[in-house]
Structures are given as C-alpha cells and as structure tokens.
Short mmCIF file of C-alpha atoms in Angstrom, two decimals:
data_model
loop_
_atom_site.label_atom_id
_atom_site.label_comp_id
_atom_site.label_asym_id
_atom_site.label_seq_id
_atom_site.Cartn_x
_atom_site.Cartn_y
_atom_site.Cartn_z
CA MET S 144 -69.56 118.18 155.86
CA ASN S 145 -69.26 118.59 159.64
CA ALA S 146 -67.20 115.03 159.45
CA VAL S 147 -63.82 117.58 160.00
CA HIS S 148 -62.92 119.45 162.94
CA ASN S 149 -59.85 121.32 164.74
CA VAL S 150 -58.20 119.02 166.96
CA MET S 151 -56.35 122.35 168.60
CA GLU S 152 -59.79 123.26 169.95
CA ALA S 153 -59.54 120.07 172.48
CA ALA S 154 -55.79 120.80 172.76
CA VAL S 155 -56.32 124.21 174.27
CA LYS S 156 -59.64 123.30 175.79
CA ASP S 157 -57.58 120.39 177.63
CA LEU S 158 -54.86 123.07 178.91
CA LEU S 159 -57.28 125.86 179.21
CA ASP S 160 -59.63 123.83 182.22
CA LYS S 161 -56.51 122.92 184.18
CA GLN S 162 -54.87 126.25 184.27
CA TRP S 163 -57.80 128.50 184.51
CA GLU S 164 -57.75 128.79 188.08
CA ASN S 165 -54.47 129.62 188.01
CA LEU S 166 -54.68 132.58 185.15
CA LEU S 167 -53.80 135.51 185.65
CA ILE S 168 -57.04 137.37 184.98
CA SER S 169 -59.62 140.38 186.12
CA CYS S 170 -62.89 137.83 185.71
CA HIS S 171 -63.07 134.43 185.68
CA CYS S 172 -66.89 134.02 184.54
CA GLU S 173 -67.73 131.82 181.63
CA THR S 174 -68.18 134.87 179.02
CA CYS S 175 -64.54 135.55 179.65
CA ARG S 176 -63.67 131.87 179.83
CA LEU S 177 -64.96 131.28 176.22
CA ASP S 178 -63.93 134.72 175.56
CA VAL S 179 -60.10 133.39 176.39
CA TYR S 180 -61.03 130.15 174.55
CA ALA S 181 -61.86 131.60 170.77
CA LEU S 182 -59.04 134.12 171.22
CA SER S 183 -56.74 131.47 171.79
CA LEU S 184 -57.93 129.14 168.70
CA ASN S 185 -57.35 132.60 166.87
CA ARG S 186 -53.54 132.56 167.43
CA LEU S 187 -53.04 129.53 166.57
CA LYS S 188 -52.71 127.53 164.02
CA PRO S 189 -55.72 125.45 163.43
CA HIS S 190 -55.34 121.28 162.64
CA TYR S 191 -58.33 120.28 161.01
CA VAL S 192 -58.35 116.50 160.62
CA ARG S 193 -61.29 114.33 158.86
CA ALA S 194 -63.02 112.53 161.58
CA GLN S 195 -62.12 109.00 160.66
CA SER S 196 -58.43 109.78 159.93
CA GLY S 197 -55.26 110.93 161.34
CA ASN S 198 -56.74 112.22 164.77
CA MET S 199 -54.90 110.13 167.04
CA TYR S 200 -51.65 111.19 165.26
CA ALA S 201 -52.60 114.90 165.04
CA LYS S 202 -53.49 114.85 169.05
CA ALA S 203 -50.27 113.03 170.37
CA ASN S 204 -48.43 115.91 168.40
CA LEU S 205 -50.33 118.54 170.61
CA MET S 206 -49.01 116.77 173.23
CA THR S 207 -45.53 117.09 173.40
CA THR S 208 -43.58 119.83 175.41
CA GLN S 209 -43.50 122.57 172.94
CA ALA S 210 -46.74 122.08 171.33
CA ARG S 211 -47.88 122.98 175.44
CA ALA S 212 -45.91 125.81 175.63
CA THR S 213 -47.25 127.31 172.41
CA ILE S 214 -50.39 127.25 173.55
CA LEU S 215 -50.28 127.84 176.95
CA THR S 216 -48.65 131.27 175.50
CA ALA S 217 -51.40 131.98 173.32
CA ILE S 218 -54.00 131.72 176.27
CA THR S 219 -51.62 133.73 178.62
CA GLU S 220 -51.68 136.37 175.67
CA SER S 221 -55.48 136.31 175.39
CA ALA S 222 -55.67 136.26 178.75
CA LYS S 223 -54.63 139.65 179.18
CA VAL S 224 -56.50 140.76 176.37
CA VAL S 225 -59.70 139.96 177.90
CA SER S 226 -58.53 141.60 181.22
CA ALA S 227 -58.19 144.84 179.49
CA TYR S 228 -61.05 144.85 177.13
CA PRO S 229 -63.78 142.41 178.69
CA HIS S 230 -67.31 142.26 177.23
CA HIS S 231 -69.05 143.31 180.09
CA MET H 222 -67.25 124.87 176.10
CA ASN H 223 -68.56 124.00 172.59
CA ALA H 224 -69.71 127.29 172.65
CA VAL H 225 -67.12 129.14 170.41
CA HIS H 226 -66.93 128.15 166.38
CA ASN H 227 -64.94 128.85 163.04
CA VAL H 228 -67.27 130.94 161.22
CA MET H 229 -64.23 129.73 158.37
CA GLU H 230 -65.58 126.76 158.54
CA ALA H 231 -69.23 128.16 157.47
CA ALA H 232 -67.57 130.70 154.54
CA VAL H 233 -64.99 127.57 153.25
CA LYS H 234 -67.59 124.88 153.14
CA ASP H 235 -70.12 127.19 150.94
CA LEU H 236 -67.77 128.01 148.73
CA LEU H 237 -66.33 124.35 148.15
CA ASP H 238 -70.06 123.29 147.48
CA LYS H 239 -70.12 126.03 144.84
CA GLN H 240 -67.09 125.67 143.34
CA TRP H 241 -66.85 121.86 143.47
CA GLU H 242 -67.84 120.35 140.49
CA ASN H 243 -65.92 123.13 138.60
CA LEU H 244 -62.76 122.28 140.30
CA LEU H 245 -59.94 120.62 138.88
CA ILE H 246 -59.22 117.82 140.43
CA SER H 247 -58.20 113.80 140.15
CA CYS H 248 -60.67 112.92 142.20
CA HIS H 249 -64.59 113.85 143.03
CA CYS H 250 -65.41 111.27 145.95
CA GLU H 251 -66.47 112.51 149.35
CA THR H 252 -62.88 111.61 150.84
CA CYS H 253 -61.19 113.50 148.71
CA ARG H 254 -63.99 116.34 149.15
CA LEU H 255 -63.37 116.45 153.07
CA ASP H 256 -60.05 116.31 152.72
CA VAL H 257 -59.72 120.04 150.46
CA TYR H 258 -61.96 120.89 152.87
CA ALA H 259 -59.60 119.94 156.21
CA LEU H 260 -56.46 121.29 154.06
CA SER H 261 -58.07 124.86 152.74
CA LEU H 262 -59.24 125.73 156.37
CA ASN H 263 -55.95 124.38 157.90
CA ARG H 264 -54.54 127.13 155.01
CA LEU H 265 -56.56 129.88 156.04
CA LYS H 266 -56.20 132.10 159.19
CA PRO H 267 -59.12 130.90 162.05
CA HIS H 268 -61.98 133.06 163.02
CA TYR H 269 -63.65 131.73 166.08
CA VAL H 270 -66.15 133.44 168.02
CA ARG H 271 -68.34 133.15 170.75
CA ALA H 272 -72.09 131.20 169.50
CA GLN H 273 -73.47 134.35 170.75
CA SER H 274 -72.37 137.41 169.66
CA GLY H 275 -70.30 138.64 166.57
CA ASN H 276 -71.23 135.88 164.40
CA MET H 277 -73.28 138.23 161.97
CA TYR H 278 -70.68 140.44 161.59
CA ALA H 279 -67.51 137.72 161.64
CA LYS H 280 -69.75 136.48 158.46
CA ALA H 281 -70.47 139.34 157.06
CA ASN H 282 -66.20 139.67 156.89
CA LEU H 283 -65.97 137.00 154.91
CA MET H 284 -68.35 137.73 152.38
CA THR H 285 -65.94 140.52 150.82
CA THR H 286 -64.39 139.76 147.71
CA GLN H 287 -61.28 139.43 149.08
CA ALA H 288 -61.97 137.36 151.29
CA ARG H 289 -63.83 135.12 148.67
CA ALA H 290 -61.02 134.93 146.18
CA THR H 291 -58.64 134.01 149.65
CA ILE H 292 -61.08 131.39 150.63
CA LEU H 293 -61.28 130.33 146.90
CA THR H 294 -57.08 130.70 146.59
CA ALA H 295 -56.74 127.91 149.40
CA ILE H 296 -59.50 125.42 147.78
CA THR H 297 -57.81 125.46 144.70
CA GLU H 298 -54.17 125.36 146.46
CA SER H 299 -55.40 122.02 148.41
CA ALA H 300 -57.76 120.62 145.57
CA LYS H 301 -54.00 120.83 143.78
CA VAL H 302 -52.36 118.84 146.59
CA VAL H 303 -55.25 116.15 147.50
CA SER H 304 -55.02 115.07 143.40
CA ALA H 305 -51.28 115.33 144.06
CA TYR H 306 -51.23 112.63 147.35
CA PRO H 307 -54.81 111.12 147.06
CA HIS H 308 -55.80 109.56 150.66
CA HIS H 309 -56.40 106.24 148.28
#
C-alpha cells in the first residue's frame, strides 16, 4: 500500500534546498529545516499519485511559475512560524 | 530530507483495509484500491510530522470518532469517483 506518494514532497524539497541559505529564519539547523519542510507541506494541497501513473504529468504541473510561487509562499510563511516558535 | 511523513497515510490505509470489502465500488482490484487511497489522501488535509516528534500525538488525534468519520467520508466519495472513472 506504499505505492502512492505525494509529488508535492519533492517539489517543496527542491525549492527548500535552493532557497534555504537565503531564507529569513532565526536558525538554520537540520531540525528547523525539517520543521519548515513539514509545515510547508501541511499548508499546501497534497497531490498523491500512484507510483506508476501520472507522476511526470503531476510533476510538470508543479513546475509552473504559479505553482512555484505558491510553494515559496508556504515555505516563507512556515519559516516565520518556526522562527517564532522553534522546537529547541 | 525524508525524515517527515504524513500521518494521514497510515490512518487512511488502516480504515481502507478494514472497509475495503464492504465498500460500494465497481471493481475491487489493486489498481482501483490504490486510486481510492491516493484520491482519499488528496481530499484530506495533510498532517506531516518529523519522524522523531509528535508522531504519537498526531496519530491519537486521527483516532477520534470525528476524524475517522471524516476519513471514511473521503474514502466513500473517492470510491464513487473511481467507480465512475476507473483507470482500466
């Protein structure tokens, strides 16, 4: 039953990797990074697909300028929350 | 970066396993089952947590009667969609 996955995970990870160093956040440790990652995914509509089908199509949809702007907004907002309430 | 996961996945899988045989659906094959699983997860608000933290608390939240009813509704609605538009 693990043959489905949320393609949003890879899209958020990709943008977070690229923007992590530039992100306004009080702490750049791995725990805070994972908190921003999880919080961003909770703010975005999930996009689960079966492993064998629709994967490429779904990924392409998440590479539009609009989709990337939406994801970046979620990351920025999540970084604010994690800065205000760090887990350590 | 795979140290986060959506606890909703296990909650939906659990209920889907229990209700699969009783579910009103045109086909009970594995492909249709995965489609219902993915579609249900897309209809429900994701609940990502870091692997090390909040896991038990988040799982407990998904075991309330209200949460299970919400998940079952998503499964039932998804089964209707998959019945109407099967992938095979």
